[in-house]
Amino acid sequence: MSDIIQLLPDHVANQIAAGEVVQRPASVVKELLENAIDAGATQINLLIKDAGKTLIQVADNGSGMSATDARLCFERHATSKIKQAEDLFNLNTKGFRGEALASIAAIAHVDLKTKPETEEVGTHVKIHGSELITQEVCVTPTGTIISVKNLFYNIPARRNFLKSNNVEVRHIIDEFQRVALAHPQVGFSLHHNGNELFQLSSSNHRQRIVAIFGGKTNEKLVPIAEDTELVKLSGFVGKPEFAKKSRGEQFFFVNHRFIKSPYLNHAVQAAYEGLLKEKTHPSYFLYLEIDASRIDINIHPTKTEIKFDDEHALYAILRSAIKHSLGQFSVAPVLDFDKDPTLETPYSFKEKQVYQPAIEVDRNFNPFEAETKQYVKSGGGNTPSIPNSFKKNSQTWEALYTGISDENEVPTIELESEEVTGSLFTEETLAVKEHLDIFQLHKKYIISSTKTGLLVIDQYRAHTRILYEELLVNITQTPALSQQLLFPLNLSFSAQEVEVLGALRDSLEQTGLIFSSLEKDNIEIVGIPTLISESETQILLEQLLADFSLEIPESGFTQTDVLAKSLAKSMAVRAGTVLNIEEQQHLVNQLFACKEPQVSPFGKKIYSMLTSTDLDKKFM
């Protein structure tokens, strides 16, 4: 038979590799930023247009490349990071595969300008779809400027699978934040469509976290520091009371590389056991430094997964270090309730030398000096007179029994009359008896009797359906009433979260949530919906941000639907809330006035009917 196996052309192989390396514009951003870090840059500027679909440009002041390297870097498996197989087990750089630039050049128009510090002029290279267009000398500053234009221009099917601009920008910001948090000593900037999103100067880890997530983040952080033979652990964890509904502020960095590890995340959750509210997640920014020979990074092209040679020991160290810090800063409660915290020795005293305390004695002090002045000698004797403060009242002991009769009087006992003069039931009892056809079971279900049997209603799902339909009307037709706050409510959110709230501001104000200002990391609220309290506003907005964390739908109807669902489930009456008879009856009446009383907005069954036949079967 004829031979059927053949080598693929380079441009086809590059496009296949691009499918793994470049999943979306954010993947290109990650690879280019990491290359700039490996080049030793101290300032990196990122510029994107149309969420990276039109342009992604990264400019750095790193080491730059020679003319030969500028052309060779776009070949497959061409890299300066490793030279032999053994180097894979001692990686200290971001990249090492030599696939990123080749994959990017295969599916986009790439424009590269670079110059090393030792050269007077630089090199300008243009590549379209793996094909070299031009390579010429140019004038450019020291470092590298690489522009990726028209991403996926030759793979239209892949381009059509990209999400909306809002979604792609959020993914780009996520990748930008991960690199910026891993390298606080490097300055970063991010511009999108001419708007500045981030301007980060060189700083330390804490300042970088605060610069990205807002000034109010500083008070939420608890420092972590632990140095062992296996790992050097540093960073910060969030206080339990500031835990969020989403996992947006959870970062692990191993040797300055962002990773994802469900196993280590479980160690953090275990350290917070008993401190978090239900369905909330702690924030953490943890930096692990491990010997490069004890980890394996070559697991996946995205390099976000790492294998450790001793995961169990790492789990124990991470869990105990976080518990220790939470206890050290009095975040976690202690079991010794009689312990006086003022008697604890601060950790800062560990390095201080012990010395004998000096004791000062006032030898002229006489504690009896004030009392001796009160005593006066009587006659010629030495017995002092008794002060006035010690003189007792002249009442005798008989005065204690004044008013008590000597006779043994028996109190009169009134016996109940045999004749019933009043009604057996009061008016209140009769009023309740009229509503015995409806009652609450286990603070979760409302039971109502009907002609054919019993109606069992889930009060939370029922209220969610009622609020959902009301909110849809408020957002699309008539605005809801808003209760004005006496004092404005100031809440702190990250710049990314404020941007989401800004996109939803018009719809939120239709529901009664009135904003007076939306700044970079702070919002001010002057009015809230009548159905929620001021203390619930923060929880409602956090749940809303969690629901919109992946995407803000561009379609008006879809956005309104997601918004109404999110607000309805946050504002609805939870299981465990006691409702009186009037509230139960009102809830049932409102439910059956809805257009879809059978199911909740999330497709869950709201009520179930138990007929008399069903009840009869229970006794067969």
XYZ file of C-alpha atoms in Angstrom:
620
model
C 0.000 0.000 0.000
C 1.083 3.624 -0.490
C 2.495 5.764 2.306
C -0.107 7.958 3.985
C 1.867 9.672 6.792
C 3.405 13.009 5.914
C 4.906 15.995 7.706
C 2.604 18.963 8.122
C 3.736 22.301 6.684
C 5.060 24.777 9.243
C 2.133 27.195 8.931
C -0.358 24.352 9.550
C 1.609 23.125 12.585
C 1.735 26.679 13.923
C -2.035 27.042 13.627
C -2.539 23.755 15.485
C -0.212 24.933 18.252
C -2.030 28.255 18.328
C -5.215 26.399 19.237
C -3.615 25.412 22.549
C -1.571 28.522 23.290
C -3.907 31.276 22.042
C -7.469 30.690 23.179
C -8.545 34.343 23.216
C -6.941 37.847 23.229
C -6.137 37.478 26.926
C -3.815 34.566 26.052
C -1.788 36.850 23.785
C -1.600 39.479 26.537
C -0.310 36.902 29.014
C 2.444 35.625 26.680
C 3.644 39.086 25.670
C 3.702 40.415 29.249
C 5.661 37.387 30.434
C 8.183 37.832 27.620
C 8.674 41.443 28.719
C 9.252 40.302 32.313
C 11.831 37.733 31.164
C 13.581 40.511 29.211
C 14.223 42.359 32.484
C 11.831 45.258 31.860
C 11.112 47.729 34.669
C 8.223 49.474 32.874
C 5.622 47.698 30.714
C 2.799 49.473 28.862
C -0.165 47.517 27.494
C -2.455 49.039 24.878
C -5.534 47.264 23.508
C -8.297 48.203 21.066
C -11.680 46.536 20.651
C -10.930 44.088 23.475
C -7.767 42.959 21.703
C -9.487 41.899 18.489
C -8.080 44.859 16.562
C -4.828 45.591 18.429
C -2.738 44.315 21.333
C 0.472 46.259 21.873
C 3.085 45.676 24.576
C 5.983 48.116 24.953
C 8.804 47.438 27.422
C 12.232 48.821 28.283
C 13.884 45.414 28.568
C 17.062 44.053 27.016
C 15.758 44.032 23.426
C 16.897 41.672 20.631
C 19.483 41.671 17.885
C 18.484 41.542 14.217
C 19.010 37.778 14.070
C 17.063 37.105 17.260
C 14.219 39.361 16.080
C 13.655 37.062 13.115
C 14.438 33.768 14.832
C 12.039 34.335 17.766
C 9.043 33.632 15.483
C 10.243 30.106 14.626
C 8.738 27.124 16.449
C 10.647 25.921 19.515
C 13.056 28.845 19.286
C 13.789 30.109 22.800
C 16.526 31.689 24.888
C 15.179 30.266 28.156
C 16.501 26.678 28.010
C 19.246 24.857 26.088
C 18.943 21.215 27.187
C 16.337 18.848 28.662
C 17.776 19.114 32.166
C 16.894 22.803 32.208
C 13.191 21.873 32.380
C 13.723 20.880 36.024
C 15.321 24.180 36.999
C 13.140 26.832 35.369
C 13.368 30.396 36.647
C 11.755 32.138 33.665
C 8.149 32.568 32.551
C 8.503 31.003 29.115
C 10.489 28.030 27.951
C 8.497 26.253 25.226
C 9.332 28.548 22.319
C 5.788 28.274 20.914
C 4.070 31.515 21.906
C 5.387 33.975 19.311
C 5.254 31.373 16.542
C 1.624 30.585 17.388
C 0.659 34.271 17.593
C 2.361 35.072 14.284
C 0.455 32.221 12.615
C -2.984 33.723 13.304
C -2.412 37.497 13.279
C -0.512 40.413 11.768
C 2.543 40.971 13.960
C 4.690 44.094 13.970
C 7.910 43.965 16.031
C 10.346 46.786 16.820
C 13.294 46.000 19.064
C 16.726 47.334 19.977
C 19.337 46.191 22.490
C 21.096 48.808 24.579
C 24.448 48.190 22.857
C 23.126 48.968 19.354
C 22.473 52.388 17.841
C 19.558 51.306 15.651
C 16.904 48.652 16.005
C 15.120 46.071 13.873
C 11.613 46.240 12.427
C 9.952 42.910 11.498
C 6.504 42.388 9.937
C 4.916 38.921 9.767
C 1.433 38.021 8.470
C 0.229 34.490 9.119
C 3.739 33.023 9.626
C 4.915 34.693 6.393
C 7.739 37.237 6.677
C 6.715 40.470 4.950
C 9.620 42.812 5.738
C 12.675 43.061 7.973
C 14.489 46.372 8.038
C 16.496 48.746 10.203
C 14.550 51.327 12.205
C 14.909 53.931 14.929
C 13.324 52.770 18.177
C 14.071 53.129 21.920
C 15.867 50.408 23.869
C 13.547 47.522 24.514
C 10.778 45.915 22.483
C 7.461 47.104 21.059
C 5.335 44.283 19.669
C 1.905 44.863 18.099
C -0.543 42.040 17.355
C -3.267 43.146 14.927
C -6.381 41.447 13.523
C -6.258 38.379 15.748
C -7.659 35.194 14.106
C -7.947 37.014 10.769
C -7.216 33.760 8.892
C -9.387 31.572 11.157
C -12.836 33.215 10.928
C -14.563 30.340 12.722
C -12.326 30.854 15.743
C -12.928 34.605 15.659
C -16.685 34.055 15.684
C -16.394 32.035 18.881
C -15.017 35.028 20.791
C -17.351 36.561 23.356
C -18.514 40.152 23.561
C -16.014 42.972 24.077
C -16.975 43.318 27.740
C -16.198 39.663 28.420
C -12.886 39.703 26.541
C -11.782 42.892 28.331
C -12.511 41.264 31.703
C -10.317 38.299 30.764
C -7.532 40.656 29.657
C -7.753 42.574 32.942
C -7.558 39.268 34.844
C -4.330 38.292 33.073
C -2.912 41.799 33.515
C -3.650 41.759 37.248
C -2.019 38.343 37.720
C 1.243 39.454 36.129
C 1.170 42.819 37.925
C 0.597 41.171 41.327
C 3.431 38.705 40.743
C 5.920 41.503 39.964
C 5.230 44.599 42.111
C 8.736 45.927 41.438
C 7.780 46.472 37.770
C 5.669 49.437 36.671
C 2.599 48.670 34.536
C -0.035 50.600 32.626
C -3.147 49.459 30.756
C -5.131 51.473 28.207
C -8.248 50.316 26.360
C -9.634 52.324 23.456
C -7.782 55.395 24.694
C -9.044 55.087 28.301
C -6.576 54.501 31.116
C -7.660 51.540 33.245
C -4.525 51.045 35.364
C -1.376 53.059 36.090
C 0.778 51.104 38.542
C 4.140 52.358 39.765
C 6.908 50.224 41.226
C 6.007 49.216 44.817
C 5.862 46.337 47.274
C 3.284 43.541 47.404
C 0.862 45.281 49.781
C 0.918 48.566 47.854
C 0.359 46.721 44.572
C -2.671 44.869 45.964
C -4.161 48.135 47.246
C -3.439 49.907 43.930
C -5.325 47.241 41.972
C -8.243 46.458 44.283
C -8.812 49.841 45.949
C -7.701 51.763 49.022
C -10.207 50.071 51.349
C -8.468 46.729 50.715
C -5.623 47.705 53.041
C -7.695 47.271 56.206
C -8.895 43.831 55.083
C -5.441 42.226 54.807
C -3.752 39.975 57.375
C -0.023 39.371 56.652
C 1.371 35.847 56.308
C 5.059 34.986 56.795
C 6.504 31.501 57.207
C 9.948 30.196 56.235
C 10.568 26.444 56.186
C 12.974 24.078 54.448
C 10.312 23.170 51.895
C 8.764 26.552 51.108
C 9.039 30.234 51.927
C 5.516 31.548 52.305
C 4.533 35.225 52.316
C 1.604 37.389 51.316
C -1.786 38.287 52.737
C -5.166 36.754 53.502
C -8.449 38.599 53.962
C -10.282 38.926 57.253
C -13.293 36.586 57.523
C -15.828 39.430 57.797
C -14.771 40.658 54.333
C -15.296 37.292 52.584
C -17.019 37.585 49.205
C -19.591 35.640 47.245
C -17.175 35.177 44.325
C -13.619 33.845 44.071
C -12.303 36.902 42.241
C -9.644 37.790 44.833
C -7.882 34.447 45.235
C -4.300 34.284 43.966
C -1.521 31.727 44.323
C 1.950 32.566 43.022
C 4.725 29.978 42.915
C 8.150 31.441 42.123
C 6.443 34.616 40.816
C 4.148 32.627 38.524
C 0.347 32.600 38.883
C -1.064 29.096 39.317
C -4.400 27.410 39.952
C -4.504 24.662 42.567
C -7.774 23.294 44.003
C -5.707 21.292 46.515
C -3.981 24.345 47.986
C -7.258 26.284 47.850
C -8.774 23.596 50.059
C -5.961 24.163 52.571
C -6.904 27.848 52.775
C -10.597 27.005 53.192
C -9.696 24.545 55.973
C -7.787 27.295 57.819
C -10.964 29.424 57.800
C -13.155 26.607 59.103
C -15.874 28.004 61.349
C -15.047 31.644 60.521
C -16.864 32.164 57.206
C -20.508 32.706 56.404
C -22.250 30.191 54.186
C -21.335 30.345 50.468
C -18.633 32.973 50.950
C -14.983 32.724 49.962
C -11.950 34.369 51.592
C -9.566 36.623 49.703
C -5.901 35.667 49.606
C -2.705 36.753 47.864
C -0.123 34.096 48.672
C 3.433 33.957 47.348
C 5.298 30.638 47.557
C 9.003 30.313 46.839
C 10.071 26.699 46.256
C 13.233 25.136 44.914
C 12.697 24.894 41.140
C 13.911 21.277 41.170
C 10.986 20.267 43.439
C 8.207 21.382 41.062
C 7.199 20.527 37.494
C 5.786 23.366 35.394
C 5.745 21.502 32.074
C 2.181 20.205 32.508
C 0.049 22.415 30.246
C 0.802 25.054 27.572
C -0.843 27.761 29.698
C 1.597 26.923 32.547
C -1.029 27.572 35.245
C -0.776 24.036 36.644
C 2.180 22.820 38.700
C 3.074 19.445 40.191
C 4.718 19.454 43.640
C 6.900 16.625 44.922
C 5.395 16.872 48.444
C 1.865 18.263 48.272
C 0.805 16.935 51.687
C 3.535 18.802 53.564
C 2.753 21.965 51.584
C -0.939 21.609 52.492
C -0.124 21.327 56.208
C 2.287 24.281 56.178
C -0.165 26.511 54.320
C -3.079 25.641 56.588
C -1.157 26.077 59.843
C 0.511 29.341 58.719
C -2.850 30.935 57.893
C -4.396 29.716 61.162
C -1.410 31.120 63.049
C -1.723 34.548 61.413
C -5.481 34.726 61.955
C -4.936 33.910 65.633
C -1.915 36.200 66.033
C -3.866 39.225 64.827
C -6.919 38.309 66.955
C -9.030 37.516 63.903
C -9.835 33.955 64.978
C -11.420 33.325 68.409
C -9.447 31.476 71.093
C -10.769 28.730 73.396
C -9.265 30.193 76.564
C -12.053 32.580 77.606
C -10.260 33.643 80.824
C -7.159 34.685 78.918
C -6.224 38.334 79.170
C -4.963 39.492 75.726
C -2.978 42.308 77.360
C -0.703 39.716 78.975
C 0.396 38.224 75.634
C 3.960 38.834 74.537
C 4.075 40.441 71.068
C 6.091 38.633 68.396
C 8.153 41.771 67.896
C 9.673 41.208 71.358
C 11.260 37.942 70.221
C 14.613 39.563 69.358
C 14.763 41.849 72.416
C 17.209 41.077 75.223
C 15.953 40.179 78.701
C 16.988 42.493 81.540
C 16.088 42.802 85.216
C 13.420 45.471 85.764
C 14.344 48.452 87.919
C 12.289 48.985 91.091
C 11.813 52.456 92.532
C 10.696 52.838 96.180
C 9.365 56.041 97.749
C 10.586 55.765 101.331
C 8.692 58.906 102.452
C 5.307 57.395 101.590
C 3.096 56.741 104.653
C -0.275 55.091 103.897
C -1.576 55.893 107.422
C -0.796 59.582 107.289
C -4.295 60.623 106.195
C -6.085 58.424 108.732
C -4.110 59.544 111.811
C -5.368 63.087 111.425
C -8.931 61.906 112.082
C -8.153 60.567 115.539
C -8.217 62.955 118.539
C -6.969 62.070 121.999
C -9.675 62.232 124.710
C -8.788 63.361 128.233
C -5.398 62.266 129.245
C -5.758 58.801 127.802
C -4.356 57.328 124.627
C -7.666 55.948 123.270
C -8.778 57.818 120.146
C -12.384 58.828 119.624
C -14.508 57.070 116.968
C -14.889 59.067 113.764
C -18.348 60.260 112.718
C -18.315 58.014 109.656
C -18.346 54.996 111.958
C -21.254 56.184 114.153
C -24.321 54.026 113.713
C -27.942 55.056 113.574
C -29.801 55.250 116.823
C -32.491 52.819 115.690
C -32.852 49.771 117.913
C -33.381 46.208 116.799
C -37.094 46.480 117.565
C -37.485 48.880 114.655
C -36.831 46.000 112.254
C -40.154 44.393 113.244
C -42.356 47.478 113.164
C -45.686 46.930 111.392
C -45.798 43.153 111.821
C -48.916 41.929 113.610
C -48.610 39.351 116.362
C -51.722 37.515 115.145
C -51.409 34.747 112.602
C -53.655 36.037 109.861
C -54.694 33.616 107.102
C -54.999 35.265 103.676
C -58.329 35.042 101.951
C -58.405 32.563 99.022
C -60.860 33.227 96.215
C -62.265 30.035 94.675
C -63.323 29.778 91.026
C -67.044 29.970 90.570
C -68.740 26.908 89.149
C -70.752 29.077 86.762
C -68.977 30.080 83.541
C -69.808 33.694 82.946
C -67.541 34.514 79.972
C -67.074 33.128 76.436
C -64.810 30.100 75.977
C -62.885 31.835 73.125
C -61.688 35.413 73.062
C -62.054 37.592 70.006
C -58.344 37.158 69.153
C -58.655 33.380 69.319
C -61.674 33.487 67.022
C -59.762 35.690 64.574
C -56.934 33.180 64.424
C -59.363 30.318 64.073
C -60.739 31.894 60.905
C -57.212 31.645 59.322
C -56.474 28.080 60.373
C -56.629 27.129 56.673
C -53.098 28.524 56.258
C -49.989 28.123 58.429
C -46.186 27.942 58.259
C -44.260 24.668 58.553
C -40.613 24.524 59.736
C -40.243 28.241 58.881
C -39.821 27.183 55.268
C -43.132 26.041 53.795
C -46.572 27.628 53.743
C -49.396 25.099 54.013
C -52.802 26.138 52.692
C -55.933 23.996 52.571
C -58.028 23.831 49.427
C -61.242 22.065 48.441
C -59.307 19.106 47.057
C -56.441 18.800 49.562
C -53.354 20.641 50.791
C -51.153 23.153 48.956
C -47.461 23.139 50.061
C -45.566 26.273 48.946
C -41.811 26.958 49.224
C -41.834 30.512 50.617
C -38.356 31.459 49.261
C -39.056 30.299 45.703
C -42.508 31.873 45.764
C -41.153 35.242 46.898
C -38.367 35.022 44.296
C -40.969 34.614 41.517
C -43.012 37.537 42.867
C -39.998 39.864 43.101
C -38.670 38.755 39.701
C -41.847 39.780 37.894
C -42.069 43.043 39.880
C -38.462 43.938 39.039
C -38.993 43.252 35.341
C -41.890 45.726 35.376
C -39.830 48.284 37.338
C -36.836 48.110 35.014
C -38.792 48.181 31.748
C -41.883 50.270 32.588
C -42.455 52.089 35.899
C -39.531 52.773 38.294
C -39.833 51.330 41.788
C -40.079 53.469 44.895
C -36.812 54.238 46.662
C -36.281 54.977 50.342
C -33.852 57.872 50.774
C -31.039 57.381 53.287
C -30.447 59.972 56.001
C -26.692 59.506 55.571
C -25.168 58.324 52.251
C -23.842 54.767 52.255
C -20.201 54.466 51.127
C -19.063 51.039 49.893
C -15.661 49.949 48.626
C -15.232 47.864 45.469
C -12.386 47.232 43.049
C -12.090 49.291 39.865
C -13.242 46.310 37.829
C -16.365 45.844 39.986
C -17.197 49.559 39.844
C -17.027 49.336 36.053
C -19.631 46.545 36.098
C -21.910 48.565 38.387
C -21.494 51.556 36.081
C -22.705 49.479 33.129
C -25.776 48.429 35.161
C -26.401 51.800 36.802
C -29.478 52.837 34.780
C -31.235 49.516 35.367
C -30.352 49.487 39.073
C -31.763 52.974 39.578
C -35.043 51.787 38.047
C -35.246 49.208 40.873
C -34.781 51.883 43.553
C -30.993 51.719 44.085
C -29.825 55.315 43.646
C -26.117 56.164 43.244
C -24.745 59.628 43.875
C -21.228 58.760 42.675
C -19.292 55.862 41.137
C -15.570 56.444 41.540
C -12.574 54.246 40.815
C -12.712 52.196 44.027
C -15.668 53.653 45.926
C -19.409 54.117 45.400
C -21.913 56.277 47.284
C -25.570 55.247 47.587
C -28.307 57.687 48.647
C -31.389 55.520 48.041
C -32.200 51.809 48.347
C -35.233 49.652 47.415
C -37.995 49.563 50.008
C -37.745 45.777 50.387
C -34.175 45.719 51.737
C -32.428 47.282 54.718
C -29.286 49.385 54.641
C -27.205 46.546 56.102
C -28.259 44.199 53.273
C -27.133 46.531 50.475
C -23.516 45.334 50.471
C -24.594 41.672 50.316
C -27.027 42.414 47.477
C -24.362 44.163 45.371
C -21.777 41.429 46.013
C -24.247 38.785 44.836
C -25.013 40.907 41.799
C -21.305 41.213 40.927
C -20.875 37.462 41.367
C -23.709 36.806 38.887
C -22.216 39.240 36.364
C -18.602 38.139 36.954
C -18.356 36.279 33.655
C -20.363 38.451 31.309
C -22.525 41.559 31.031
C -24.961 40.643 28.252
C -25.090 43.162 25.435
C -28.728 42.353 24.710
C -31.012 44.634 26.712
C -33.553 41.913 27.469
C -30.920 39.393 28.562
C -29.227 41.959 30.800
C -32.561 42.899 32.393
C -33.420 39.230 32.928
C -30.094 38.418 34.639
C -30.337 41.572 36.760
C -33.907 40.826 37.872
C -33.006 37.227 38.756
C -29.971 38.293 40.773
C -31.831 40.968 42.736
C -34.853 38.721 43.306
C -32.873 35.877 44.860
C -31.003 38.334 47.113
C -34.120 40.183 48.305
C -36.460 37.203 48.750
C -37.557 35.923 52.177
C -35.154 33.157 53.184
C -36.053 29.818 54.733
C -36.021 30.215 58.507
C -37.909 33.525 58.497
C -41.099 33.500 60.576
C -44.153 34.943 58.779
C -47.399 35.902 60.491
C -50.823 34.922 59.170
C -51.318 38.125 57.164
C -47.874 37.841 55.546
C -48.482 34.219 54.614
C -51.855 35.009 53.051
C -50.406 38.004 51.180
C -47.569 35.871 49.791
C -49.991 33.225 48.512
C -52.247 35.827 46.911
C -49.309 37.536 45.187
C -47.927 34.224 43.930
C -51.124 33.225 42.129
C -51.364 36.706 40.650
C -48.044 36.069 38.825
C -47.876 35.035 35.194
C -45.865 31.879 35.967
C -46.715 30.761 39.539
C -45.656 27.144 38.977
C -41.869 27.627 38.694
C -39.261 30.036 40.054
C -37.194 32.245 37.684
C -34.540 29.491 37.802
C -36.924 26.729 36.717
C -37.467 25.203 40.182
C -40.885 23.951 41.331
C -42.612 26.420 43.691
C -45.533 24.458 45.113
C -46.881 20.926 45.334
C -50.490 19.756 45.712
C -51.439 16.912 48.063
C -54.958 15.745 47.214
C -57.217 13.851 49.560
C -56.537 10.753 47.461
C -52.787 11.139 48.091
C -53.463 11.434 51.806
C -55.711 8.374 51.773
C -52.883 6.330 50.218
C -50.648 7.214 53.170
C -52.977 5.240 55.482
C -53.384 2.139 53.331
